[in-house]
CSV table of C-alpha atoms in Angstrom, one decimal:
chain,number,residue,atom,x,y,z
A,1,MET,CA,35.7,116.8,89.2
A,2,ALA,CA,36.5,114.0,91.5
A,3,ASN,CA,34.2,113.1,94.3
A,4,ARG,CA,35.8,114.8,97.5
A,5,LEU,CA,33.3,112.9,99.9
A,6,SER,CA,33.3,109.3,99.2
A,7,GLN,CA,32.2,108.2,102.5
A,8,ILE,CA,30.2,110.2,105.3
A,9,ALA,CA,30.0,107.8,108.2
A,10,THR,CA,33.9,107.0,108.9
A,11,ARG,CA,33.4,106.1,112.4
A,12,THR,CA,37.0,107.7,112.9
A,13,GLY,CA,35.5,110.2,115.2
A,14,ASP,CA,34.1,107.7,117.6
A,15,ASP,CA,37.1,108.3,120.1
A,16,GLY,CA,36.1,111.8,120.5
A,17,THR,CA,38.6,113.3,118.0
A,18,THR,CA,38.2,114.7,114.4
A,19,GLY,CA,40.7,115.2,111.4
A,20,LEU,CA,41.8,118.7,110.3
A,21,GLY,CA,42.5,119.5,106.8
A,22,ASP,CA,46.2,118.7,107.3
A,23,GLY,CA,45.6,115.3,108.4
A,24,THR,CA,46.2,115.8,112.2
A,25,ARG,CA,43.6,114.8,114.8
A,26,VAL,CA,42.5,116.9,117.6
A,27,PRO,CA,39.6,116.5,120.4
A,28,LYS,CA,36.2,117.5,119.1
A,29,ASP,CA,36.1,120.3,121.8
A,30,HIS,CA,39.5,121.6,120.5
A,31,LEU,CA,39.4,125.6,120.0
A,32,ARG,CA,40.0,125.2,116.5
A,33,VAL,CA,37.0,122.8,116.0
A,34,GLN,CA,34.9,125.0,118.2
A,35,ALA,CA,35.6,128.0,115.8
A,36,MET,CA,34.9,125.9,112.6
A,37,GLY,CA,31.7,124.9,114.1
A,38,ASP,CA,30.4,128.3,115.0
A,39,VAL,CA,31.2,129.3,111.3
A,40,ASP,CA,29.5,126.3,110.1
A,41,GLU,CA,26.3,127.2,112.2
A,42,LEU,CA,26.3,130.7,110.8
A,43,ASN,CA,26.5,129.4,107.3
A,44,SER,CA,23.7,127.1,108.0
A,45,GLN,CA,21.5,129.8,109.6
A,46,LEU,CA,22.1,132.1,106.5
A,47,GLY,CA,20.7,129.0,104.6
A,48,VAL,CA,17.3,129.4,106.6
A,49,LEU,CA,17.5,133.0,105.8
A,50,LEU,CA,17.8,132.5,102.1
A,51,ALA,CA,14.8,130.2,102.3
A,52,GLU,CA,12.6,133.3,103.0
A,53,PRO,CA,11.4,136.1,100.6
A,54,LEU,CA,14.3,138.5,100.2
A,55,PRO,CA,15.1,141.6,97.9
A,56,ASP,CA,17.3,140.4,94.9
A,57,ASN,CA,20.1,142.4,95.8
A,58,VAL,CA,20.3,140.9,99.4
A,59,ARG,CA,19.7,137.3,98.4
A,60,ASP,CA,22.7,137.6,95.8
A,61,LEU,CA,24.8,139.3,98.6
A,62,LEU,CA,24.0,136.4,101.1
A,63,ILE,CA,24.8,133.9,98.5
A,64,THR,CA,28.2,135.2,98.1
A,65,ILE,CA,28.7,135.4,101.8
A,66,GLN,CA,27.9,131.8,102.2
A,67,HIS,CA,30.7,130.9,99.8
A,68,GLU,CA,33.1,133.2,101.5
A,69,LEU,CA,32.3,131.5,105.0
A,70,PHE,CA,32.9,128.2,103.3
A,71,ASN,CA,36.4,129.4,102.5
A,72,LEU,CA,36.8,131.0,106.0
A,73,GLY,CA,35.9,127.6,107.5
A,74,GLY,CA,38.2,125.8,105.2
A,75,GLU,CA,41.0,128.1,106.4
A,76,LEU,CA,40.4,127.3,110.0
A,77,CYS,CA,40.4,123.5,109.1
A,78,MET,CA,43.9,123.8,107.7
A,79,PRO,CA,46.6,125.4,110.2
A,80,GLY,CA,48.9,127.8,108.5
A,81,TYR,CA,46.8,128.1,105.2
A,82,SER,CA,45.2,131.1,103.7
A,83,LEU,CA,42.1,130.8,101.9
A,84,LEU,CA,39.7,133.8,102.7
A,85,LYS,CA,41.0,136.8,100.6
A,86,GLU,CA,41.2,140.4,101.9
A,87,ALA,CA,38.9,141.4,98.8
A,88,ALA,CA,36.1,139.5,100.6
A,89,VAL,CA,36.5,141.8,103.6
A,90,LEU,CA,36.5,144.8,101.4
A,91,HIS,CA,33.3,143.4,99.7
A,92,LEU,CA,31.6,143.4,103.1
A,93,ASP,CA,33.0,146.9,103.8
A,94,GLN,CA,31.3,148.2,100.5
A,95,ALA,CA,28.0,146.3,100.9
A,96,LEU,CA,27.8,147.8,104.5
A,97,ALA,CA,28.3,151.3,103.3
A,98,ASP,CA,25.9,150.9,100.4
A,99,HIS,CA,22.9,149.4,102.5
A,100,ASN,CA,23.6,151.9,105.6
A,101,ALA,CA,23.5,154.9,103.3
A,102,ALA,CA,20.0,154.1,102.4
A,103,LEU,CA,18.7,153.9,106.0
A,104,PRO,CA,17.6,156.6,108.4
A,105,ARG,CA,19.8,157.1,111.4
A,106,LEU,CA,18.8,155.3,114.5
A,107,ALA,CA,17.1,157.3,117.1
A,108,GLU,CA,17.0,154.6,119.9
A,109,PHE,CA,18.4,151.0,120.3
A,110,ILE,CA,16.3,148.5,118.3
A,111,LEU,CA,15.2,145.1,119.3
A,112,PRO,CA,15.9,141.9,117.1
A,113,ALA,CA,12.4,141.8,115.9
A,114,GLY,CA,10.0,142.6,113.0
A,115,THR,CA,9.4,140.6,109.9
A,116,ARG,CA,10.6,136.9,110.0
A,117,SER,CA,13.5,137.6,107.5
A,118,ALA,CA,14.9,140.5,109.9
A,119,ALA,CA,14.4,138.4,112.9
A,120,ILE,CA,16.4,135.5,111.4
A,121,ALA,CA,19.1,138.0,110.2
A,122,HIS,CA,19.3,139.1,113.9
A,123,VAL,CA,20.0,135.5,114.8
A,124,CYS,CA,22.7,135.2,112.2
A,125,ARG,CA,24.2,138.5,113.6
A,126,THR,CA,24.6,136.9,117.1
A,127,ILE,CA,25.9,133.7,115.8
A,128,ALA,CA,28.7,135.7,113.7
A,129,ARG,CA,29.6,137.6,116.9
A,130,ARG,CA,30.0,134.1,118.7
A,131,ALA,CA,32.1,132.8,115.8
A,132,GLU,CA,34.3,135.8,116.1
A,133,ARG,CA,34.8,135.4,119.7
A,134,ALA,CA,35.7,131.8,119.1
A,135,VAL,CA,38.2,132.9,116.3
A,136,VAL,CA,39.7,135.6,118.8
A,137,THR,CA,40.0,133.0,121.3
A,138,LEU,CA,41.8,130.5,119.0
A,139,ALA,CA,44.2,133.3,118.0
A,140,ALA,CA,45.2,133.8,121.6
A,141,HIS,CA,46.5,130.1,121.4
A,142,GLU,CA,47.6,129.7,117.8
A,143,THR,CA,48.7,131.8,114.9
A,144,ILE,CA,45.8,132.7,112.9
A,145,ASN,CA,45.4,134.9,109.8
A,146,VAL,CA,43.7,138.2,110.5
A,147,ALA,CA,41.1,138.1,107.6
A,148,PRO,CA,38.7,135.6,109.3
A,149,ARG,CA,38.5,137.9,112.3
A,150,HIS,CA,38.0,141.0,110.3
A,151,TYR,CA,35.4,139.2,108.1
A,152,LEU,CA,33.2,138.1,111.0
A,153,ASN,CA,33.5,141.4,112.6
A,154,ARG,CA,32.2,143.1,109.5
A,155,LEU,CA,29.7,140.6,108.8
A,156,SER,CA,27.8,140.9,112.1
A,157,ASP,CA,27.6,144.6,111.5
A,158,LEU,CA,26.2,144.1,107.9
A,159,LEU,CA,23.7,141.5,109.3
A,160,PHE,CA,22.4,144.2,111.7
A,161,VAL,CA,22.1,146.6,109.0
A,162,LEU,CA,20.5,143.9,106.7
A,163,ALA,CA,17.9,143.3,109.3
A,164,ARG,CA,16.8,146.9,109.2
A,165,VAL,CA,16.9,146.8,105.4
A,166,LEU,CA,14.6,143.5,105.5
A,167,ASN,CA,12.2,145.2,107.9
A,168,ARG,CA,11.7,148.1,105.7
A,169,ALA,CA,11.4,145.7,102.6
A,170,ASN,CA,8.4,144.3,104.6
A,171,LEU,CA,7.9,141.2,102.3
A,172,ASP,CA,5.8,139.5,104.9
A,173,GLY,CA,3.7,142.3,105.8
A,174,LYS,CA,4.9,142.4,109.5
A,175,GLY,CA,7.4,144.9,109.4
A,176,GLY,CA,7.9,148.5,107.8
A,177,ASP,CA,10.4,150.1,110.2
A,178,ASP,CA,12.8,149.3,113.1
A,179,VAL,CA,11.2,147.8,116.3
A,180,TYR,CA,12.5,150.1,119.0
A,181,TRP,CA,13.6,149.4,122.7
A,182,LYS,CA,11.2,151.2,125.1
A,183,SER,CA,13.7,152.5,127.3
A,184,GLU,CA,13.0,153.8,130.9
A,185,ARG,CA,13.8,157.3,129.7
A,186,LEU,CA,11.4,157.0,126.8
A,187,ALA,CA,8.7,155.4,129.0
A,188,ARG,CA,8.8,158.2,131.3
A,189,TYR,CA,8.6,160.8,128.5
A,190,GLU,CA,5.6,159.2,126.9
A,191,ALA,CA,3.8,158.8,130.3
A,192,ALA,CA,4.5,162.4,131.0
A,193,GLU,CA,3.2,163.5,127.5
A,194,ALA,CA,0.0,161.3,128.1
A,195,SER,CA,-0.7,162.6,131.4
A,196,GLN,CA,-0.7,166.3,130.2
A,197,GLY,CA,-3.6,165.5,127.8
A,198,PRO,CA,-5.1,168.2,125.4
A,199,GLU,CA,-4.9,171.7,126.4
A,200,ASP,CA,-8.1,173.2,128.2
A,201,THR,CA,-10.3,175.5,125.9
A,202,PRO,CA,-11.6,178.7,127.2
C-alpha cells in the first residue's frame, strides 16, 4: 500500500482554509469542517477510553466504532460521497439492545460519574451529541446522507448505556452502580424518613 500521508506540515492552511477530500478548499470554520472536527474529537476521546481497563466485549465494540467513525469523518470530508454503511447503524442498534437488556431499569436520573472509564464514556457521549448537532446544522445547508446523523444519535445512546455497564464492571474499584442525581423530591423524601426515626417502644 502506498503512503497516503507523505507530508504533514504543508503550510497550505496558513491562509485559514483547509482542503476537503474532493480537492476544494473551504474556510477552517466552515460547517463541514466543524462537523469533521467534532467527529475527530469524539474518536480521539474514545482512544482515551480505550486506554482504560475495559471488559473485552466493550473494548472490541469500541475499536469497531473507532473505525466506523473514521469512515464517517471520511464521508463528511468528501461532499456527495457515501462511505458509512447502514450496517454500521444496525450494529449499534444491536449492541445497544444487548447491553441495555442486561441492566436494571433506571429509577432516577444519573450523574456522569463513577469509575474513571464510566466518566470518560459520558464525556464521549456528550461529544457525540455535539457532533450530531454539527451534522444536523450542516445538513440544513448542504445535502448530507442520513447515515452519519443516525449513527451519531445511536452512538450517544450506546455510550450512555456503556457508562452504566462500566460502572458495574467496576474494574478500578470506584463504581459498582449508577451514581444517582439527588433530586429535590428525593431529598425531601429522605429528610422526612430520617426525621421520623425509629418507632417508640412501649
